Amino acid sequence: MGAGIRAIEKYAAKGMDDRGIRHGGNPEIPIIPIYTSTLEKTLLIGRTLFDRGVYVNPVLPPATPPEDCLLRTSYMATHSEAEIDEALDVIKDVLDELL
């Protein structure tokens, strides 16, 4: 993986930290999970994000414990910092609304 994608992933993770978004991740891959709690909340948050123009992948049981569902965000080297900031602002707003 090129340095470009690593820089984008680090930028996104820092943006989540700055916004107080609870997340996990592995610095070796461009996927950052956002913890959302229950299946119902995860599906609602995922749908709301989709409706607001941000696509994420819900991860639900049996892939996770029932109370540890999450949304996977993923990044490409072609994402700009402005695009990431826009998406993270939407994610923060939706999480504040629904969590």
Tab-separated table of C-alpha atoms in Angstrom:
chain	number	residue	atom	x	y	z
A	1	MET	CA	0.000	0.000	0.000
A	2	GLY	CA	1.367	3.387	-0.935
A	3	ALA	CA	2.178	6.216	1.404
A	4	GLY	CA	-0.790	8.169	0.016
A	5	ILE	CA	-3.418	5.834	1.422
A	6	ARG	CA	-1.647	5.650	4.782
A	7	ALA	CA	-1.618	9.430	4.997
A	8	ILE	CA	-5.342	9.530	4.179
A	9	GLU	CA	-6.143	6.867	6.798
A	10	LYS	CA	-4.117	8.717	9.436
A	11	TYR	CA	-5.846	11.977	8.489
A	12	ALA	CA	-9.263	10.318	8.857
A	13	ALA	CA	-8.362	8.735	12.216
A	14	LYS	CA	-7.099	12.062	13.544
A	15	GLY	CA	-10.263	13.741	12.268
A	16	MET	CA	-12.331	11.211	14.200
A	17	ASP	CA	-10.243	11.802	17.316
A	18	ASP	CA	-10.656	15.573	16.949
A	19	ARG	CA	-14.440	15.162	16.646
A	20	GLY	CA	-14.710	12.710	19.557
A	21	ILE	CA	-15.849	9.816	17.358
A	22	ARG	CA	-15.169	6.482	19.090
A	23	HIS	CA	-13.303	4.289	16.627
A	24	GLY	CA	-10.743	1.550	16.255
A	25	GLY	CA	-8.449	0.604	13.486
A	26	ASN	CA	-5.251	-0.888	12.234
A	27	PRO	CA	-2.657	1.486	10.797
A	28	GLU	CA	-1.840	-1.123	8.137
A	29	ILE	CA	-5.245	-1.026	6.407
A	30	PRO	CA	-7.428	1.854	5.165
A	31	ILE	CA	-10.522	0.771	7.118
A	32	ILE	CA	-11.574	2.467	10.348
A	33	PRO	CA	-14.458	1.008	12.377
A	34	ILE	CA	-16.807	3.320	14.249
A	35	TYR	CA	-18.459	1.729	17.268
A	36	THR	CA	-22.230	2.156	17.324
A	37	SER	CA	-23.532	-0.303	19.934
A	38	THR	CA	-26.689	-2.264	19.104
A	39	LEU	CA	-27.898	-3.746	15.829
A	40	GLU	CA	-30.872	-1.387	15.683
A	41	LYS	CA	-28.803	1.757	16.268
A	42	THR	CA	-26.166	0.612	13.794
A	43	LEU	CA	-28.716	0.065	11.042
A	44	LEU	CA	-30.440	3.379	11.780
A	45	ILE	CA	-27.141	5.288	11.802
A	46	GLY	CA	-25.972	3.547	8.629
A	47	ARG	CA	-29.205	4.375	6.809
A	48	THR	CA	-29.186	7.982	8.014
A	49	LEU	CA	-25.600	8.416	6.863
A	50	PHE	CA	-26.500	6.925	3.467
A	51	ASP	CA	-29.427	9.328	3.169
A	52	ARG	CA	-27.006	12.199	3.897
A	53	GLY	CA	-24.493	11.062	1.287
A	54	VAL	CA	-22.007	9.034	3.339
A	55	TYR	CA	-21.719	5.287	2.669
A	56	VAL	CA	-20.483	2.969	5.414
A	57	ASN	CA	-20.688	-0.803	5.853
A	58	PRO	CA	-22.568	-2.051	8.934
A	59	VAL	CA	-20.935	-4.956	10.741
A	60	LEU	CA	-23.516	-6.934	12.687
A	61	PRO	CA	-23.876	-10.258	14.541
A	62	PRO	CA	-22.620	-12.890	14.088
A	63	ALA	CA	-19.535	-10.960	12.931
A	64	THR	CA	-19.659	-8.929	16.176
A	65	PRO	CA	-21.137	-9.479	19.629
A	66	PRO	CA	-24.749	-8.161	19.742
A	67	GLU	CA	-23.834	-5.026	21.742
A	68	ASP	CA	-20.625	-4.255	19.818
A	69	CYS	CA	-21.893	-3.555	16.308
A	70	LEU	CA	-19.965	-1.100	14.227
A	71	LEU	CA	-19.758	0.747	10.944
A	72	ARG	CA	-16.739	0.261	8.711
A	73	THR	CA	-15.436	3.337	6.984
A	74	SER	CA	-12.916	2.842	4.209
A	75	TYR	CA	-10.645	5.189	2.325
A	76	MET	CA	-8.893	5.471	-1.022
A	77	ALA	CA	-5.819	7.440	-1.993
A	78	THR	CA	-8.062	9.529	-4.248
A	79	HIS	CA	-10.074	10.896	-1.297
A	80	SER	CA	-9.177	14.493	-0.561
A	81	GLU	CA	-8.860	15.903	2.924
A	82	ALA	CA	-11.859	18.132	2.168
A	83	GLU	CA	-13.968	15.076	1.276
A	84	ILE	CA	-12.903	13.309	4.452
A	85	ASP	CA	-13.675	16.387	6.548
A	86	GLU	CA	-17.114	16.674	4.958
A	87	ALA	CA	-17.896	12.998	5.591
A	88	LEU	CA	-16.609	13.132	9.167
A	89	ASP	CA	-18.712	16.210	9.904
A	90	VAL	CA	-21.810	14.344	8.688
A	91	ILE	CA	-20.830	11.251	10.710
A	92	LYS	CA	-20.342	13.370	13.839
A	93	ASP	CA	-23.722	15.075	13.384
A	94	VAL	CA	-25.551	11.768	12.882
A	95	LEU	CA	-23.833	10.098	15.834
A	96	ASP	CA	-24.668	13.070	18.059
A	97	GLU	CA	-28.291	12.809	16.921
A	98	LEU	CA	-28.750	9.061	17.216
A	99	LEU	CA	-26.335	7.621	19.789
